[in-house]
């Protein structure tokens, strides 16, 4: 059975791809850089002997990413999971971005995951598969940083809630993880106010949970308590939070 990983080349997506291959899944790896994907595919094939497909695609500009993913699935075993760890943020996302930069953030964080999910939905339903999305603690409450990114992540969360509302877990397992900080490209060089999780640790939890029905949870779990506190803070105190 095949798992599709959108945003497979680094951070959590790479760790998920490694864990999927280690546990015997064929994988279709999707990201923007063909060389990164070829190197990862060769490594997974060599170390785990699984079938690996790759698709290099810039999701910021792809008109119909779902159709491209469907084409790339030809020749691979039946799809049993779609994982969407793709994401992109930028340090100047503070209300000053122009339309092109806003479009890029929305395309990568919201449009592409939804478009790919829509295109693959019939195949996912046919094989009673799992679809897994990734939100962010940044979406817990609107702040003056990561403005467009957080809006996209909250939109994605709503999309997954709609999927969960529409499909019984016996037909489609709909899983959504709201992530705290991860040690990855997105946080490289940043001074973080709380510890960052290792992508490999989160990936093991996500893959172990693939068969466990539909849900929406924080990962690591203790971020749920942080989000609750942040949401309960009175406005005057929340406004003073800078990090
Ligand atoms: N890092 C954190 O602290 C953190 C916190 C909360 C939530 N998250 C979320 O967790 C998920 C994983 O994050 P991460 O830190 O592992 O990210 P990452 O290391 O930056 O990896 C992002 C992945 O998305 C792909 N991607 C980005 N732009 C793309 C584009 N235009 N076209 C195709 N692929 C593209 C990248 O591939 P290319 O390099 O080829 O473009 C890469 O494989 C994301 O959804 C992120 O928003 C992260």
CSV table of C-alpha atoms and ligand atoms in Angstrom, one decimal:
chain,number,residue,atom,x,y,z
A,1,UNK,CA,0.0,0.0,0.0
A,2,UNK,CA,1.1,3.5,-0.8
A,3,UNK,CA,1.4,6.6,1.4
A,4,UNK,CA,1.6,10.0,-0.3
A,5,UNK,CA,3.7,12.6,1.5
A,6,UNK,CA,3.3,16.2,0.3
A,7,UNK,CA,6.3,18.2,1.6
A,8,UNK,CA,8.5,15.1,1.9
A,9,UNK,CA,11.9,16.6,1.5
A,10,UNK,CA,12.7,18.0,4.9
A,11,UNK,CA,11.7,18.4,8.5
A,12,UNK,CA,8.6,16.5,9.5
A,13,UNK,CA,7.8,15.3,5.9
A,14,UNK,CA,11.2,13.7,5.6
A,15,UNK,CA,10.9,12.0,9.0
A,16,UNK,CA,7.4,10.7,8.1
A,17,UNK,CA,8.7,9.4,4.8
A,18,UNK,CA,11.5,7.5,6.5
A,19,UNK,CA,9.1,6.1,9.1
A,20,UNK,CA,6.6,5.0,6.4
A,21,UNK,CA,9.4,3.3,4.4
A,22,UNK,CA,10.8,1.7,7.6
A,23,UNK,CA,7.3,0.2,8.4
A,24,UNK,CA,7.0,-1.2,4.9
A,25,UNK,CA,4.9,1.3,3.0
A,26,UNK,CA,5.5,2.3,-0.6
A,27,UNK,CA,5.7,6.1,-0.7
A,28,UNK,CA,5.2,8.9,-3.2
A,29,UNK,CA,7.4,11.8,-2.2
A,30,UNK,CA,6.3,15.3,-3.3
A,31,UNK,CA,8.3,18.5,-2.8
A,32,UNK,CA,9.7,21.3,-5.0
A,33,UNK,CA,13.3,20.2,-5.5
A,34,UNK,CA,13.9,17.2,-7.7
A,35,UNK,CA,17.4,16.6,-6.5
A,36,UNK,CA,16.4,16.5,-2.8
A,37,UNK,CA,13.7,14.0,-3.7
A,38,UNK,CA,15.9,11.8,-5.8
A,39,UNK,CA,18.5,11.5,-2.9
A,40,UNK,CA,15.8,10.7,-0.4
A,41,UNK,CA,14.1,8.1,-2.7
A,42,UNK,CA,17.5,6.4,-3.4
A,43,UNK,CA,18.2,6.2,0.4
A,44,UNK,CA,14.7,4.8,1.2
A,45,UNK,CA,14.9,2.2,-1.5
A,46,UNK,CA,18.3,1.1,-0.5
A,47,UNK,CA,17.7,0.9,3.2
A,48,UNK,CA,14.1,-0.4,3.3
A,49,UNK,CA,13.6,-2.0,-0.1
A,50,UNK,CA,10.2,-0.3,-0.6
A,51,UNK,CA,8.8,1.1,-3.9
A,52,UNK,CA,9.3,4.9,-4.0
A,53,UNK,CA,7.9,7.4,-6.5
A,54,UNK,CA,8.8,11.1,-6.6
A,55,UNK,CA,7.1,14.2,-7.9
A,56,UNK,CA,8.9,17.6,-8.0
A,57,UNK,CA,6.3,20.3,-8.0
A,58,UNK,CA,6.3,23.9,-6.9
A,59,UNK,CA,3.0,24.1,-5.0
A,60,UNK,CA,3.1,27.9,-4.9
A,61,UNK,CA,2.4,28.0,-8.7
A,62,UNK,CA,1.0,24.5,-9.7
A,63,UNK,CA,-2.4,25.1,-11.2
A,64,UNK,CA,-3.8,21.6,-10.5
A,65,UNK,CA,-1.4,19.9,-8.0
A,66,UNK,CA,-4.0,17.1,-7.4
A,67,UNK,CA,-4.0,16.0,-11.0
A,68,UNK,CA,-0.2,15.8,-11.0
A,69,UNK,CA,-0.2,13.7,-7.8
A,70,UNK,CA,-2.9,11.4,-9.3
A,71,UNK,CA,-0.7,10.9,-12.5
A,72,UNK,CA,2.4,10.2,-10.3
A,73,UNK,CA,0.5,7.5,-8.4
A,74,UNK,CA,0.1,5.3,-11.5
A,75,UNK,CA,2.2,2.2,-11.1
A,76,UNK,CA,2.3,2.4,-7.3
A,77,UNK,CA,0.2,0.1,-5.1
A,78,UNK,CA,-3.2,1.3,-3.8
A,79,UNK,CA,-3.1,4.6,-1.9
A,80,UNK,CA,-3.9,4.1,1.9
A,81,UNK,CA,-2.7,7.4,3.3
A,82,UNK,CA,-2.3,11.0,2.3
A,83,UNK,CA,-0.1,13.1,4.6
A,84,UNK,CA,0.2,16.8,4.1
A,85,UNK,CA,3.2,18.2,6.2
A,86,UNK,CA,3.8,20.8,3.5
A,87,UNK,CA,4.3,24.3,4.9
A,88,UNK,CA,6.1,27.6,4.6
A,89,UNK,CA,6.3,30.7,6.8
A,90,UNK,CA,8.3,33.9,6.5
A,91,UNK,CA,9.7,36.4,9.0
A,92,UNK,CA,8.2,39.4,7.3
A,93,UNK,CA,4.6,38.1,7.6
A,94,UNK,CA,3.6,41.0,9.8
A,95,UNK,CA,1.0,42.8,7.8
A,96,UNK,CA,3.4,44.3,5.3
A,97,UNK,CA,3.3,41.6,2.6
A,98,UNK,CA,2.3,42.3,-1.0
A,99,UNK,CA,-0.2,40.3,-3.0
A,100,UNK,CA,2.3,37.9,-4.5
A,101,UNK,CA,3.8,37.0,-1.2
A,102,UNK,CA,0.3,36.6,0.4
A,103,UNK,CA,-0.7,34.4,-2.6
A,104,UNK,CA,2.4,32.2,-2.2
A,105,UNK,CA,1.8,31.6,1.6
A,106,UNK,CA,-1.9,30.8,0.9
A,107,UNK,CA,-1.1,28.5,-2.0
A,108,UNK,CA,1.5,26.4,-0.1
A,109,UNK,CA,-0.3,26.3,3.3
A,110,UNK,CA,-3.9,26.2,2.3
A,111,UNK,CA,-4.8,25.9,-1.4
A,112,UNK,CA,-2.4,23.1,-2.3
A,113,UNK,CA,-3.3,20.8,0.7
A,114,UNK,CA,-7.1,21.3,-0.1
A,115,UNK,CA,-6.7,20.9,-3.8
A,116,UNK,CA,-4.6,17.7,-3.5
A,117,UNK,CA,-7.1,16.3,-0.9
A,118,UNK,CA,-10.1,17.0,-3.2
A,119,UNK,CA,-8.4,15.3,-6.1
A,120,UNK,CA,-7.4,12.2,-4.1
A,121,UNK,CA,-10.7,11.9,-2.1
A,122,UNK,CA,-12.4,9.3,-4.4
A,123,UNK,CA,-9.3,7.1,-4.2
A,124,UNK,CA,-8.9,7.6,-0.5
A,125,UNK,CA,-12.6,6.7,0.1
A,126,UNK,CA,-12.4,3.6,-2.1
A,127,UNK,CA,-9.5,2.2,-0.1
A,128,UNK,CA,-10.8,3.4,3.3
A,129,UNK,CA,-7.6,5.4,3.8
A,130,UNK,CA,-6.3,8.0,6.2
A,131,UNK,CA,-5.8,11.7,5.5
A,132,UNK,CA,-3.5,13.6,7.8
A,133,UNK,CA,-3.1,17.4,8.1
A,134,UNK,CA,-0.8,19.6,10.1
A,135,UNK,CA,-1.8,22.8,11.7
A,136,UNK,CA,0.2,25.1,14.0
A,137,UNK,CA,0.2,26.6,17.5
A,138,UNK,CA,0.4,29.8,15.5
A,139,UNK,CA,-3.3,29.3,14.7
A,140,UNK,CA,-4.4,29.2,18.3
A,141,UNK,CA,-4.9,33.0,18.5
A,142,UNK,CA,-4.3,35.8,16.0
A,143,UNK,CA,-1.1,37.8,16.6
A,144,UNK,CA,0.8,40.5,14.8
A,145,UNK,CA,3.4,37.9,13.4
A,146,UNK,CA,2.8,35.0,11.1
A,147,UNK,CA,-0.4,36.8,10.1
A,148,UNK,CA,-1.1,35.1,6.7
A,149,UNK,CA,0.5,31.8,7.8
A,150,UNK,CA,-1.7,31.5,10.9
A,151,UNK,CA,-4.8,32.4,8.8
A,152,UNK,CA,-4.0,29.7,6.3
A,153,UNK,CA,-3.4,27.1,9.1
A,154,UNK,CA,-6.7,28.0,10.8
A,155,UNK,CA,-8.4,27.6,7.4
A,156,UNK,CA,-6.8,24.2,7.0
A,157,UNK,CA,-8.0,23.2,10.4
A,158,UNK,CA,-11.6,24.1,9.4
A,159,UNK,CA,-11.2,22.1,6.2
A,160,UNK,CA,-10.2,19.0,8.2
A,161,UNK,CA,-13.1,19.5,10.6
A,162,UNK,CA,-15.4,19.6,7.6
A,163,UNK,CA,-13.9,16.4,6.3
A,164,UNK,CA,-14.4,14.8,9.7
A,165,UNK,CA,-18.0,16.0,9.7
A,166,UNK,CA,-18.7,14.6,6.3
A,167,UNK,CA,-17.0,11.1,6.5
A,168,UNK,CA,-17.4,8.4,9.1
A,169,UNK,CA,-14.0,7.2,10.4
A,170,UNK,CA,-14.9,3.8,8.9
A,171,UNK,CA,-14.9,5.4,5.5
A,172,UNK,CA,-12.1,7.9,5.9
A,173,UNK,CA,-9.8,8.4,8.9
A,174,UNK,CA,-9.4,12.2,9.1
A,175,UNK,CA,-6.5,13.2,11.4
A,176,UNK,CA,-5.3,16.7,12.2
A,177,UNK,CA,-2.3,17.5,14.3
A,178,UNK,CA,-1.8,21.0,15.7
A,179,UNK,CA,2.0,21.2,16.1
A,180,UNK,CA,4.1,23.1,18.5
A,181,UNK,CA,7.7,24.1,17.6
A,182,UNK,CA,9.7,21.5,15.6
A,183,UNK,CA,13.4,21.4,15.1
A,184,UNK,CA,13.4,22.0,11.3
A,185,UNK,CA,14.1,24.5,8.5
A,186,UNK,CA,11.1,26.6,9.5
A,187,UNK,CA,12.6,27.3,12.9
A,188,UNK,CA,16.3,27.2,12.0
A,189,UNK,CA,18.2,30.0,13.8
A,190,UNK,CA,15.1,31.2,15.7
A,191,UNK,CA,15.1,31.9,19.4
A,192,UNK,CA,12.2,29.9,20.6
A,193,UNK,CA,10.3,30.5,23.9
A,194,UNK,CA,9.6,26.8,24.4
A,195,UNK,CA,11.4,23.5,23.5
A,196,UNK,CA,11.2,22.3,19.9
A,197,UNK,CA,10.3,18.6,19.2
A,198,UNK,CA,12.4,16.4,17.0
A,199,UNK,CA,10.6,15.6,13.7
A,200,UNK,CA,11.5,11.9,14.0
A,201,UNK,CA,9.7,11.6,17.4
A,202,UNK,CA,6.6,13.3,16.1
A,203,UNK,CA,6.7,11.2,12.9
A,204,UNK,CA,6.8,8.0,14.9
A,205,UNK,CA,3.6,9.1,16.8
A,206,UNK,CA,1.8,10.1,13.6
A,207,UNK,CA,2.6,6.9,11.7
A,208,UNK,CA,1.6,4.8,14.8
A,209,UNK,CA,-1.7,6.6,14.9
A,210,UNK,CA,-2.6,6.1,11.2
A,211,UNK,CA,-5.0,3.3,12.0
A,212,UNK,CA,-6.6,4.9,15.0
A,213,UNK,CA,-9.7,6.6,13.6
A,214,UNK,CA,-10.5,10.3,13.2
A,215,UNK,CA,-9.3,13.0,15.6
A,216,UNK,CA,-7.8,16.4,16.1
A,217,UNK,CA,-5.0,16.8,18.6
A,218,UNK,CA,-1.9,18.7,19.7
A,219,UNK,CA,1.5,17.1,19.2
A,220,UNK,CA,3.4,17.0,21.5
A,221,UNK,CA,0.3,16.8,23.6
A,222,UNK,CA,1.4,19.4,26.2
A,223,UNK,CA,1.0,22.1,23.6
A,224,UNK,CA,-2.8,21.6,24.2
A,225,UNK,CA,-2.4,23.1,27.7
A,226,UNK,CA,-0.3,26.0,26.3
A,227,UNK,CA,-3.0,26.7,23.6
A,228,UNK,CA,-5.7,26.7,26.3
A,229,UNK,CA,-3.8,29.2,28.4
A,230,UNK,CA,-3.1,31.4,25.4
A,231,UNK,CA,-6.8,31.3,24.4
A,232,UNK,CA,-8.0,32.1,28.0
A,233,UNK,CA,-5.6,35.1,28.5
A,234,UNK,CA,-7.5,38.3,28.8
A,235,UNK,CA,-6.9,40.6,25.7
A,236,UNK,CA,-4.8,43.2,27.6
A,237,UNK,CA,-2.4,40.4,28.7
A,238,UNK,CA,-2.4,38.6,25.3
A,239,UNK,CA,-1.6,41.8,23.4
A,240,UNK,CA,1.6,42.1,25.3
A,241,UNK,CA,2.9,38.7,24.2
A,242,UNK,CA,5.7,39.2,21.6
A,243,UNK,CA,7.0,35.6,21.0
B,1,LIG,N1,8.7,23.9,12.3
B,1,LIG,C1,7.8,24.3,13.2
B,1,LIG,O1,8.2,24.8,14.3
B,1,LIG,C2,6.3,24.1,13.0
B,1,LIG,C3,5.4,24.5,14.0
B,1,LIG,C4,4.1,24.3,13.8
B,1,LIG,C5,3.6,23.8,12.6
B,1,LIG,N2,4.5,23.4,11.6
B,1,LIG,C6,4.0,22.8,10.4
B,1,LIG,O2,4.5,21.5,10.4
B,1,LIG,C7,4.6,21.1,9.0
B,1,LIG,C8,6.1,20.6,8.8
B,1,LIG,O3,6.9,21.7,9.1
B,1,LIG,P1,8.5,21.5,9.0
B,1,LIG,O4,9.1,22.4,10.0
B,1,LIG,O5,8.9,20.1,8.9
B,1,LIG,O6,8.8,22.3,7.5
B,1,LIG,P2,10.1,22.2,6.6
B,1,LIG,O7,11.2,21.5,7.2
B,1,LIG,O8,10.3,23.6,6.1
B,1,LIG,O9,9.5,21.3,5.3
B,1,LIG,C9,8.5,21.9,4.5
B,1,LIG,C10,8.3,20.9,3.4
B,1,LIG,O10,7.3,21.6,2.5
B,1,LIG,C11,7.8,21.6,1.2
B,1,LIG,N3,7.5,22.8,0.5
B,1,LIG,C12,7.5,24.1,0.9
B,1,LIG,N4,7.2,24.9,0.0
B,1,LIG,C13,6.9,24.2,-1.1
B,1,LIG,C14,6.5,24.4,-2.5
B,1,LIG,N5,6.4,25.7,-2.9
B,1,LIG,N6,6.3,23.4,-3.3
B,1,LIG,C15,6.5,22.1,-2.9
B,1,LIG,N7,6.9,21.8,-1.7
B,1,LIG,C16,7.1,22.8,-0.8
B,1,LIG,C17,9.4,21.6,1.4
B,1,LIG,O11,10.0,21.1,0.2
B,1,LIG,P3,11.0,22.1,-0.7
B,1,LIG,O12,12.1,22.4,0.2
B,1,LIG,O13,11.3,21.2,-1.8
B,1,LIG,O14,10.2,23.3,-1.1
B,1,LIG,C18,9.5,20.6,2.6
B,1,LIG,O15,9.5,19.3,2.1
B,1,LIG,C19,4.2,22.3,8.2
B,1,LIG,O16,2.9,22.2,7.8
B,1,LIG,C20,4.4,23.4,9.1
B,1,LIG,O17,3.6,24.5,8.8
B,1,LIG,C21,5.9,23.5,11.8
